[in-house]
């Protein structure tokens, strides 16, 4: 049974940084695409970033240059390093293996899959 647990969220001032973690069990992250998506209050879910099994990475335009997705195969964990955070990044962040390839993930063209409980990120002064 595949299970993911998100952690690392919190309250941060604009311009600050956070690193989110996605600890997986039941699958090897190096063999699957893993994506991060988010949902802000009153808004639709949106794909933020995805890392393919090949190591190719994909980012939503609004986070390019600020967010970095990576994985640690030994720890079976995928990370999302978020720098230069903005108030509009405020959301609950989820991770999951998507039900499709990473290509199209950040255009919300792929089913995001079954995530954990998510981790709250709040960017506010």
PDB file of C-alpha atoms in Angstrom:
ATOM      1  CA  UNK A   1       0.000   0.000   0.000  1.00  0.00           C
ATOM      2  CA  UNK A   2       1.372   3.363  -1.047  1.00  0.00           C
ATOM      3  CA  UNK A   3       1.490   6.008   1.638  1.00  0.00           C
ATOM      4  CA  UNK A   4       2.974   9.506   1.657  1.00  0.00           C
ATOM      5  CA  UNK A   5       3.408  11.880   4.579  1.00  0.00           C
ATOM      6  CA  UNK A   6       3.972  15.596   4.000  1.00  0.00           C
ATOM      7  CA  UNK A   7       5.768  17.800   6.498  1.00  0.00           C
ATOM      8  CA  UNK A   8       7.761  20.996   6.793  1.00  0.00           C
ATOM      9  CA  UNK A   9       5.097  23.641   6.425  1.00  0.00           C
ATOM     10  CA  UNK A  10       4.709  26.654   8.669  1.00  0.00           C
ATOM     11  CA  UNK A  11       4.338  30.392   8.934  1.00  0.00           C
ATOM     12  CA  UNK A  12       6.980  32.429   7.152  1.00  0.00           C
ATOM     13  CA  UNK A  13       7.391  36.063   6.210  1.00  0.00           C
ATOM     14  CA  UNK A  14       7.398  37.133   2.557  1.00  0.00           C
ATOM     15  CA  UNK A  15      10.804  36.471   1.084  1.00  0.00           C
ATOM     16  CA  UNK A  16      11.435  33.587   3.450  1.00  0.00           C
ATOM     17  CA  UNK A  17      12.099  29.927   2.780  1.00  0.00           C
ATOM     18  CA  UNK A  18      10.705  26.544   3.710  1.00  0.00           C
ATOM     19  CA  UNK A  19      11.583  22.995   2.748  1.00  0.00           C
ATOM     20  CA  UNK A  20       8.742  20.550   2.467  1.00  0.00           C
ATOM     21  CA  UNK A  21       9.299  16.817   2.751  1.00  0.00           C
ATOM     22  CA  UNK A  22       7.309  13.967   1.264  1.00  0.00           C
ATOM     23  CA  UNK A  23       8.188  10.673   2.916  1.00  0.00           C
ATOM     24  CA  UNK A  24       6.954   7.715   0.906  1.00  0.00           C
ATOM     25  CA  UNK A  25       6.352   4.068   1.727  1.00  0.00           C
ATOM     26  CA  UNK A  26       5.071   1.274  -0.440  1.00  0.00           C
ATOM     27  CA  UNK A  27       6.988   2.522  -3.469  1.00  0.00           C
ATOM     28  CA  UNK A  28      10.499   3.643  -4.344  1.00  0.00           C
ATOM     29  CA  UNK A  29      10.512   7.346  -5.231  1.00  0.00           C
ATOM     30  CA  UNK A  30      13.304   6.762  -7.749  1.00  0.00           C
ATOM     31  CA  UNK A  31      10.994   4.520  -9.771  1.00  0.00           C
ATOM     32  CA  UNK A  32       7.950   6.790  -9.891  1.00  0.00           C
ATOM     33  CA  UNK A  33       7.021  10.339 -10.699  1.00  0.00           C
ATOM     34  CA  UNK A  34       6.182  12.307  -7.559  1.00  0.00           C
ATOM     35  CA  UNK A  35       4.425  15.634  -7.634  1.00  0.00           C
ATOM     36  CA  UNK A  36       3.567  18.479  -5.308  1.00  0.00           C
ATOM     37  CA  UNK A  37       0.237  20.235  -5.659  1.00  0.00           C
ATOM     38  CA  UNK A  38      -1.421  22.867  -3.514  1.00  0.00           C
ATOM     39  CA  UNK A  39      -4.833  24.186  -2.683  1.00  0.00           C
ATOM     40  CA  UNK A  40      -5.564  27.629  -1.312  1.00  0.00           C
ATOM     41  CA  UNK A  41      -8.873  28.489   0.363  1.00  0.00           C
ATOM     42  CA  UNK A  42     -11.607  28.956  -2.200  1.00  0.00           C
ATOM     43  CA  UNK A  43      -9.364  27.965  -5.095  1.00  0.00           C
ATOM     44  CA  UNK A  44      -8.876  24.908  -7.248  1.00  0.00           C
ATOM     45  CA  UNK A  45      -5.968  22.571  -6.698  1.00  0.00           C
ATOM     46  CA  UNK A  46      -2.973  23.347  -8.850  1.00  0.00           C
ATOM     47  CA  UNK A  47       0.106  21.397  -9.749  1.00  0.00           C
ATOM     48  CA  UNK A  48       3.241  23.065  -8.416  1.00  0.00           C
ATOM     49  CA  UNK A  49       6.093  20.760  -9.361  1.00  0.00           C
ATOM     50  CA  UNK A  50       6.828  17.219 -10.392  1.00  0.00           C
ATOM     51  CA  UNK A  51       9.927  15.047 -10.567  1.00  0.00           C
ATOM     52  CA  UNK A  52       9.912  12.171 -13.022  1.00  0.00           C
ATOM     53  CA  UNK A  53      11.569   8.806 -12.473  1.00  0.00           C
ATOM     54  CA  UNK A  54      14.201   9.979 -14.970  1.00  0.00           C
ATOM     55  CA  UNK A  55      14.985  12.927 -12.709  1.00  0.00           C
ATOM     56  CA  UNK A  56      13.460  15.471 -15.057  1.00  0.00           C
ATOM     57  CA  UNK A  57      11.736  18.246 -13.170  1.00  0.00           C
ATOM     58  CA  UNK A  58       8.731  20.397 -13.982  1.00  0.00           C
ATOM     59  CA  UNK A  59       7.553  23.631 -12.403  1.00  0.00           C
ATOM     60  CA  UNK A  60       4.527  25.844 -12.533  1.00  0.00           C
ATOM     61  CA  UNK A  61       5.449  29.162 -14.142  1.00  0.00           C
ATOM     62  CA  UNK A  62       4.651  31.125 -10.998  1.00  0.00           C
ATOM     63  CA  UNK A  63       7.254  29.189  -8.967  1.00  0.00           C
ATOM     64  CA  UNK A  64      10.038  28.792 -11.529  1.00  0.00           C
ATOM     65  CA  UNK A  65      13.315  30.104 -10.192  1.00  0.00           C
ATOM     66  CA  UNK A  66      12.010  30.033  -6.607  1.00  0.00           C
ATOM     67  CA  UNK A  67      11.106  26.402  -5.938  1.00  0.00           C
ATOM     68  CA  UNK A  68      13.287  23.331  -6.400  1.00  0.00           C
ATOM     69  CA  UNK A  69      12.086  19.743  -6.293  1.00  0.00           C
ATOM     70  CA  UNK A  70      14.523  16.982  -5.452  1.00  0.00           C
ATOM     71  CA  UNK A  71      14.621  13.492  -4.035  1.00  0.00           C
ATOM     72  CA  UNK A  72      16.768  11.422  -1.723  1.00  0.00           C
ATOM     73  CA  UNK A  73      16.511   7.826  -2.832  1.00  0.00           C
ATOM     74  CA  UNK A  74      18.176   6.500   0.313  1.00  0.00           C
ATOM     75  CA  UNK A  75      15.559   8.218   2.472  1.00  0.00           C
ATOM     76  CA  UNK A  76      12.777   7.534  -0.039  1.00  0.00           C
ATOM     77  CA  UNK A  77      11.779  11.170   0.304  1.00  0.00           C
ATOM     78  CA  UNK A  78      10.979  13.968  -2.136  1.00  0.00           C
ATOM     79  CA  UNK A  79      11.629  17.571  -1.141  1.00  0.00           C
ATOM     80  CA  UNK A  80      10.292  20.915  -2.264  1.00  0.00           C
ATOM     81  CA  UNK A  81      12.643  23.751  -1.420  1.00  0.00           C
ATOM     82  CA  UNK A  82      10.696  26.992  -1.533  1.00  0.00           C
ATOM     83  CA  UNK A  83      12.578  30.285  -1.560  1.00  0.00           C
ATOM     84  CA  UNK A  84      11.465  33.888  -1.986  1.00  0.00           C
ATOM     85  CA  UNK A  85       8.025  32.953  -0.763  1.00  0.00           C
ATOM     86  CA  UNK A  86       5.110  35.215  -1.568  1.00  0.00           C
ATOM     87  CA  UNK A  87       1.711  35.603   0.091  1.00  0.00           C
ATOM     88  CA  UNK A  88       0.122  33.978  -2.961  1.00  0.00           C
ATOM     89  CA  UNK A  89       2.048  30.788  -2.170  1.00  0.00           C
ATOM     90  CA  UNK A  90      -0.133  30.353   0.909  1.00  0.00           C
ATOM     91  CA  UNK A  91      -1.921  27.012   0.630  1.00  0.00           C
ATOM     92  CA  UNK A  92      -2.013  23.466   1.875  1.00  0.00           C
ATOM     93  CA  UNK A  93       0.666  21.531   0.017  1.00  0.00           C
ATOM     94  CA  UNK A  94       0.246  17.882  -0.860  1.00  0.00           C
ATOM     95  CA  UNK A  95       2.440  15.294  -2.506  1.00  0.00           C
ATOM     96  CA  UNK A  96       1.554  12.110  -4.329  1.00  0.00           C
ATOM     97  CA  UNK A  97       2.549   9.932  -7.255  1.00  0.00           C
ATOM     98  CA  UNK A  98       0.410  11.297 -10.081  1.00  0.00           C
ATOM     99  CA  UNK A  99      -1.793   9.043 -12.211  1.00  0.00           C
ATOM    100  CA  UNK A 100       0.139  10.003 -15.292  1.00  0.00           C
ATOM    101  CA  UNK A 101       3.436  11.496 -16.420  1.00  0.00           C
ATOM    102  CA  UNK A 102       4.879  14.710 -15.043  1.00  0.00           C
ATOM    103  CA  UNK A 103       4.424  16.365 -18.426  1.00  0.00           C
ATOM    104  CA  UNK A 104       1.238  18.362 -18.092  1.00  0.00           C
ATOM    105  CA  UNK A 105       1.228  18.111 -14.304  1.00  0.00           C
ATOM    106  CA  UNK A 106       1.730  21.818 -13.750  1.00  0.00           C
ATOM    107  CA  UNK A 107      -1.032  22.584 -16.256  1.00  0.00           C
ATOM    108  CA  UNK A 108      -3.398  20.499 -14.118  1.00  0.00           C
ATOM    109  CA  UNK A 109      -3.732  18.072 -17.017  1.00  0.00           C
ATOM    110  CA  UNK A 110      -2.844  15.029 -14.914  1.00  0.00           C
ATOM    111  CA  UNK A 111      -4.694  13.418 -12.031  1.00  0.00           C
ATOM    112  CA  UNK A 112      -2.668  14.420  -8.985  1.00  0.00           C
ATOM    113  CA  UNK A 113      -3.199  11.061  -7.291  1.00  0.00           C
ATOM    114  CA  UNK A 114      -3.858  10.145  -3.693  1.00  0.00           C
ATOM    115  CA  UNK A 115      -1.976  12.310  -1.215  1.00  0.00           C
ATOM    116  CA  UNK A 116      -1.479  12.470   2.510  1.00  0.00           C
ATOM    117  CA  UNK A 117      -2.985  15.050   4.860  1.00  0.00           C
ATOM    118  CA  UNK A 118      -0.901  17.866   3.450  1.00  0.00           C
ATOM    119  CA  UNK A 119       1.118  20.546   5.181  1.00  0.00           C
ATOM    120  CA  UNK A 120       0.025  24.150   5.636  1.00  0.00           C
ATOM    121  CA  UNK A 121       2.215  26.907   4.263  1.00  0.00           C
ATOM    122  CA  UNK A 122       1.323  30.444   5.286  1.00  0.00           C
ATOM    123  CA  UNK A 123       3.264  33.406   3.948  1.00  0.00           C
ATOM    124  CA  UNK A 124       2.400  36.548   5.835  1.00  0.00           C
ATOM    125  CA  UNK A 125       4.020  39.475   7.572  1.00  0.00           C
TER     126      UNK A 125
END
